[in-house]
XYZ file of C-alpha atoms in Angstrom:
319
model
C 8.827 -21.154 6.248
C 8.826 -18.164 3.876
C 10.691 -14.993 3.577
C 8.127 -12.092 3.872
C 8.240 -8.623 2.068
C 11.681 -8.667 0.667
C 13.374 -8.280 4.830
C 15.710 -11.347 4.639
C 13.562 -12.942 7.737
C 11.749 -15.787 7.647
C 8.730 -15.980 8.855
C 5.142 -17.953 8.245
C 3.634 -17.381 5.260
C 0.325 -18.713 6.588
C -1.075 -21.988 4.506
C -5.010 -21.561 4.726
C -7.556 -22.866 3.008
C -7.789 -21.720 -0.939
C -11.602 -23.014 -1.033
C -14.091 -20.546 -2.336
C -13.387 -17.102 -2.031
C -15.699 -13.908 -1.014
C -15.607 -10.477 -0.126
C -15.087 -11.332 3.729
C -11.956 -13.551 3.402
C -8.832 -10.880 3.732
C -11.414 -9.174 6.590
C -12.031 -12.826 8.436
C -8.149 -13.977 8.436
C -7.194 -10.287 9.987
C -9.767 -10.071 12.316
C -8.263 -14.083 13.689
C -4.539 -13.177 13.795
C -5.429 -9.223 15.209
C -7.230 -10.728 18.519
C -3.886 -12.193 19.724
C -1.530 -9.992 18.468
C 1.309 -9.355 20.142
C 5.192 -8.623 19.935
C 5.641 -12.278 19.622
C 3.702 -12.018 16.173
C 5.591 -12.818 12.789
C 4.190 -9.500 11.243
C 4.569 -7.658 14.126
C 8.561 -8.587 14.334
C 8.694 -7.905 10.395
C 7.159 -4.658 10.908
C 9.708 -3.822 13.356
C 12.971 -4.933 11.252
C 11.492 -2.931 8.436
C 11.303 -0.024 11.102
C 14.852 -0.666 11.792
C 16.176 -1.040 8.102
C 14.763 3.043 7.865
C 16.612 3.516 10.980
C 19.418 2.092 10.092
C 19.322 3.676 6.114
C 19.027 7.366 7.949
C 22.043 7.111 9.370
C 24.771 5.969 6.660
C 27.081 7.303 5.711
C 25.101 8.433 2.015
C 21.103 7.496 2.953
C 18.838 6.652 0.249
C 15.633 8.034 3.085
C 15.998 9.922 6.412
C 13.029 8.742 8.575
C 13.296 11.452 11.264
C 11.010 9.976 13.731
C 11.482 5.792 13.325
C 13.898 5.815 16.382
C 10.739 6.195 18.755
C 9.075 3.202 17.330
C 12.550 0.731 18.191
C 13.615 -0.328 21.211
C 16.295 1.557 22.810
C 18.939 -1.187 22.242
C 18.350 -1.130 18.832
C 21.333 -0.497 16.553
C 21.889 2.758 14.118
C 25.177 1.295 12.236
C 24.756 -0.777 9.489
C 27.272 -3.979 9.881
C 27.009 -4.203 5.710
C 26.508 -1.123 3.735
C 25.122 -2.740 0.933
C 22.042 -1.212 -0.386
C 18.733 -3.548 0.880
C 16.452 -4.458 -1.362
C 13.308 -2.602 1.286
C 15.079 0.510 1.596
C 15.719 0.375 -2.055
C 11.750 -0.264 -2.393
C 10.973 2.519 -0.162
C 12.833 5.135 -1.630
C 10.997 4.448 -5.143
C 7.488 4.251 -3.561
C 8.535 7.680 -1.401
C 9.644 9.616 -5.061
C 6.647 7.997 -6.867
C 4.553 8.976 -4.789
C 5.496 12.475 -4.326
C 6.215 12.898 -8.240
C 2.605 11.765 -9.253
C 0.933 14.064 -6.664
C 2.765 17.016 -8.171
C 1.989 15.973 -11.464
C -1.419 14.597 -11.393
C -3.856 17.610 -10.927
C -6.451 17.175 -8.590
C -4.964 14.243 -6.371
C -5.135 15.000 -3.483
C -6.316 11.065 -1.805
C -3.142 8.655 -1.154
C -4.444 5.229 0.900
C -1.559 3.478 2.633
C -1.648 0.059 3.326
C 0.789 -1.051 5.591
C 2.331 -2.548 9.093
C 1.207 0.102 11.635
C 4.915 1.728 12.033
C 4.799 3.577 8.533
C 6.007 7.410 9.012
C 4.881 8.188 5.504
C 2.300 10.173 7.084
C 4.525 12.681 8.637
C 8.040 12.580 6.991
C 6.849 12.976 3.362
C 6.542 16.929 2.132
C 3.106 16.226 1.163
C 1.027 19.030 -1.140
C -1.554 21.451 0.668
C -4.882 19.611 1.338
C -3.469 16.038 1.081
C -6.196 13.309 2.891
C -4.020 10.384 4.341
C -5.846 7.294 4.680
C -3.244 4.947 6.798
C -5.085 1.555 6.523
C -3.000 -0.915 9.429
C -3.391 -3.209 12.210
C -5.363 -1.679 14.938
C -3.474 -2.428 18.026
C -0.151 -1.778 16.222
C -0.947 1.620 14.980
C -2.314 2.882 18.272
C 1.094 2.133 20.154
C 3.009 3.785 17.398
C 0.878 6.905 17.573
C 1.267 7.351 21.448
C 4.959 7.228 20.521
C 5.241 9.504 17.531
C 3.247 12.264 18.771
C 5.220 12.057 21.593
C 8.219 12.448 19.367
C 6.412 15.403 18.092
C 5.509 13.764 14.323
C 2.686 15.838 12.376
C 1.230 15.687 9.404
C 2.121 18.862 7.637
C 0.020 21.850 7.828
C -2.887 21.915 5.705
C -3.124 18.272 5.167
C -5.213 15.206 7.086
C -4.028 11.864 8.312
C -7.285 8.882 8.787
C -6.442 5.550 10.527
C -8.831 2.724 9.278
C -8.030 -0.583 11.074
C -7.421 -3.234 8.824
C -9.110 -5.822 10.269
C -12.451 -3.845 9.870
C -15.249 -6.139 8.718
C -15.744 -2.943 5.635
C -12.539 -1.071 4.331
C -14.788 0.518 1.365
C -17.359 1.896 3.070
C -14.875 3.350 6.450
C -13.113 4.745 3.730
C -16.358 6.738 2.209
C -17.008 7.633 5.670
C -14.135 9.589 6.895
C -14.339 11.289 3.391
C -12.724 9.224 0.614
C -14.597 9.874 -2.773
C -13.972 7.866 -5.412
C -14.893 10.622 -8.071
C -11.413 12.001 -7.405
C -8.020 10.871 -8.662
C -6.201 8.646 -5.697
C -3.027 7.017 -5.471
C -2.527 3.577 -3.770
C 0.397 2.097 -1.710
C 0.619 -1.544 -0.883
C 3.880 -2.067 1.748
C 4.070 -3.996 4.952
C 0.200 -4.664 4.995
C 0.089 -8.273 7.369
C -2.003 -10.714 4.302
C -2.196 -14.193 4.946
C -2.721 -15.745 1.520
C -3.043 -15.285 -2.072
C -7.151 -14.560 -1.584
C -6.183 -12.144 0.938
C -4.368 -9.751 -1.276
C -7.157 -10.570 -4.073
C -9.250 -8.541 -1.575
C -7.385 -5.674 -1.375
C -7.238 -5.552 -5.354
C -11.083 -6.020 -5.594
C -11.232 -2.970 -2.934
C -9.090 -1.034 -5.048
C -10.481 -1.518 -8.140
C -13.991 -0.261 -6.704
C -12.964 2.426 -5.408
C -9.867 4.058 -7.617
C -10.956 6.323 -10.707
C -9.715 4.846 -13.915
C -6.163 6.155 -13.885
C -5.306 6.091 -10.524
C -2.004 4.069 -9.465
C -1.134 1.565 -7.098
C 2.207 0.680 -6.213
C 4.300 -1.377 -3.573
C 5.813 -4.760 -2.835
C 4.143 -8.394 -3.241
C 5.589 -11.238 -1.210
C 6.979 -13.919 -3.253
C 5.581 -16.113 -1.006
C 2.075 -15.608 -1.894
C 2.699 -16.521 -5.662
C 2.934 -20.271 -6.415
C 5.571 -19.757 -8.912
C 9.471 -19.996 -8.928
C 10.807 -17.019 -8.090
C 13.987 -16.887 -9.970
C 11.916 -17.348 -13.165
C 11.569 -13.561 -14.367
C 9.283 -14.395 -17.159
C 6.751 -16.519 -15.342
C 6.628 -13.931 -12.610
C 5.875 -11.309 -14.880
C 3.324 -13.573 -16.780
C 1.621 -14.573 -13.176
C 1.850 -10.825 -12.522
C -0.015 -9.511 -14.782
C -2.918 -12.080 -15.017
C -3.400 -11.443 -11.612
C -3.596 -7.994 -11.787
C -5.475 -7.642 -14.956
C -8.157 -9.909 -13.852
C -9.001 -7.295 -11.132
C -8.937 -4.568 -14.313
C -5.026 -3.092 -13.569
C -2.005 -3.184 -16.077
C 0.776 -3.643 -14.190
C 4.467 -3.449 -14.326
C 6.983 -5.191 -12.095
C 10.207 -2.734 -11.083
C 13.370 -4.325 -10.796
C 15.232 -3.872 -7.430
C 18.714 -3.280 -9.458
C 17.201 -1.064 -11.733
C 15.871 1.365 -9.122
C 19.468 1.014 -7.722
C 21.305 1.766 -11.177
C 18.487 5.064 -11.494
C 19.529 6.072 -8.126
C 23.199 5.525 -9.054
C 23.832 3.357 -6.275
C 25.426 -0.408 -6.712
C 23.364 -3.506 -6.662
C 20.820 -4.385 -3.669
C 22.023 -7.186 -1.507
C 20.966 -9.790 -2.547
C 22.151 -12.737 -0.112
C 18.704 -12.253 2.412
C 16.499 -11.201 0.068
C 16.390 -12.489 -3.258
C 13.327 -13.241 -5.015
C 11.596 -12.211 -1.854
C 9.187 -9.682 -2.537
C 8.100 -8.165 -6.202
C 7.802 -4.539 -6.830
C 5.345 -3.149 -8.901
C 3.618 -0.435 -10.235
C -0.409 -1.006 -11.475
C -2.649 1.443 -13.188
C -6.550 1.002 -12.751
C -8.318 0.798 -16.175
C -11.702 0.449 -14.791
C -14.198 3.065 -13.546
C -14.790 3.146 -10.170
C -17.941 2.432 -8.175
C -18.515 6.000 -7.387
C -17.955 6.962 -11.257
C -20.416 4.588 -12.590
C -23.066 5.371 -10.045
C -22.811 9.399 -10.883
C -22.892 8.059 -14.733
C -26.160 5.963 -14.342
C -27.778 8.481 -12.350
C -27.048 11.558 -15.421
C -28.114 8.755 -17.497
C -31.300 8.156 -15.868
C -31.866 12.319 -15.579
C -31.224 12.629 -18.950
C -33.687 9.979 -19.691
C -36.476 11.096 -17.640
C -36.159 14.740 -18.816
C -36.577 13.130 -22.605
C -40.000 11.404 -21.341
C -41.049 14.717 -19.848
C -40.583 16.453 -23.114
C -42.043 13.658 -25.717
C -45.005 14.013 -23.320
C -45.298 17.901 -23.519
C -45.249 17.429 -27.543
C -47.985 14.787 -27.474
């Protein structure tokens, strides 16, 4: 048993075979765990504790986030006090990924794309004061995200005015190409969020950064949390985490940098995050893409090959 995403509760970390890898293996373990899942499921149950962290955060007595609509998603019995007002290391997480995101897509002209991988009860979509003309691409668990829509848009949750929310199930057999379709280009600057996603294994999240890298411009960030328990490394060594870190990353064309829970707390002014359910749990990090994407190569070899032909044309004309 592993501790998933940082939440203090332990759940599988699911130990599948780390034989040869393709394209299809994130897509195949999904598509296996989404055909049976059900409110008995590990990521469904860490889904809804995260859910209920935000719930809880909104109402202390000094929140670090208000999620406004969250309390739809709970059950009714579910409790708004916190028994221990110690900061938690997810809501601590949160609130950096919420002011990161936010700050870059004020600061970054042109980006107007943020993807969001996560567990199907995200409210990112329609708590955040996104910018005119932001595209929302919420990639999540089918089943989970269509019972959390019935319930949020009957708690009257909308995406601001002016901006566009796409679901794209993540156990779809082709995340790139869904994306493309419901209008993702990867010509334009984007910004990435990894929190909450269900992943199985190591390979599984090596997916999601070959995805990435394909489609992001050079430039583009992606941030979130990693669980620990995908990394076969000891947690409590800093150094061989960071080391493991950025191989990983860089190998998939990102330069990455992991954020330390205590020092988003000390920025935020706040005291430490507790730390007695979920140390060494999850990592936080911050990756910029130093690749071209798919999208930006293709329009390159295609001026290329213009510029090429319109050379022959001319040589010919002078002969």
């Amino acid at each position: 048993m592993e501790v998933l995403a940082g939440l203090g509760w332990r759940v599988d970390c699911w130990g599948l075979s780390r034989g040869g890898r393709s394209s299809s293996t994130y897509l195949n373990n999904i598509r296996a765990g989404a055909a049976s899942f059900n409110e008995n499921d590990p990521f469904f149950q860490a889904a809804i504790q995260r859910a209920s962290l935000r719930l809880r955060e909104s109402h202390s007595p000094d929140p670090l986030l208000i999620d406004p609509y969250v309390g739809c998603l709970l059950p009714y019995n579910t409790p708004e006090d916190m028994e221990d007002q110690q900061l938690h290391p997810y809501c601590l997480a949160t609130k950096f990924i919420d002011d990161k995101l936010l700050q870059t897509m004020q600061s970054t002209d042109g980006l107007k794309q943020v993807v969001l991988l996560t567990d199907g009860l995200d409210t990112r979509p329609y708590r955040l004061n996104w910018p005119t003309s932001t595209l929302i691409f919420n990639v999540c668990p089918e089943k989970v995200f269509r019972g959390a829509l019935q319930k949020l848009q009957g708690a009257g949750a909308k995406v601001p005015r002016g901006c566009m929310s796409f679901h794209v199930p993540s156990d779809s057999f082709d995340i790139e190409n869904i994306l493309r379709s419901k209008g993702f280009s990867g010509t334009r600057p984007s910004i990435w969020v990894f929190q909450g996603l269900p992943i199985v294994n190591l390979e599984s999240f090596k997916d999601i950064l070959s995805i990435i890298s394909n489609l992001a411009m050079k430039g583009c960030l992606f941030l979130g949390e990693l669980p620990v328990c995908l990394a076969e490394i000891d947690a409590g060594d800093q150094s061989a985490t960071k080391k493991w870190l950025d191989v990983l990353f860089m190998s998939y064309g990102f330069r990455v940098k992991m954020i330390e829970y205590d020092e988003v707390a000390r920025n935020l002014r706040k005291d430490s995050a507790k730390r007695a359910s979920g140390v060494g749990a999850s990592i936080l990090f911050v990756a910029e893409h130093l690749c071209f994407s798919d999208d930006q190569m293709e329009t390159w070899r295609t001026e290329f090959q213009r510029i090429e032909e319109e050379g022959d044309e001319e040589g010919f004309e002078e002969l």
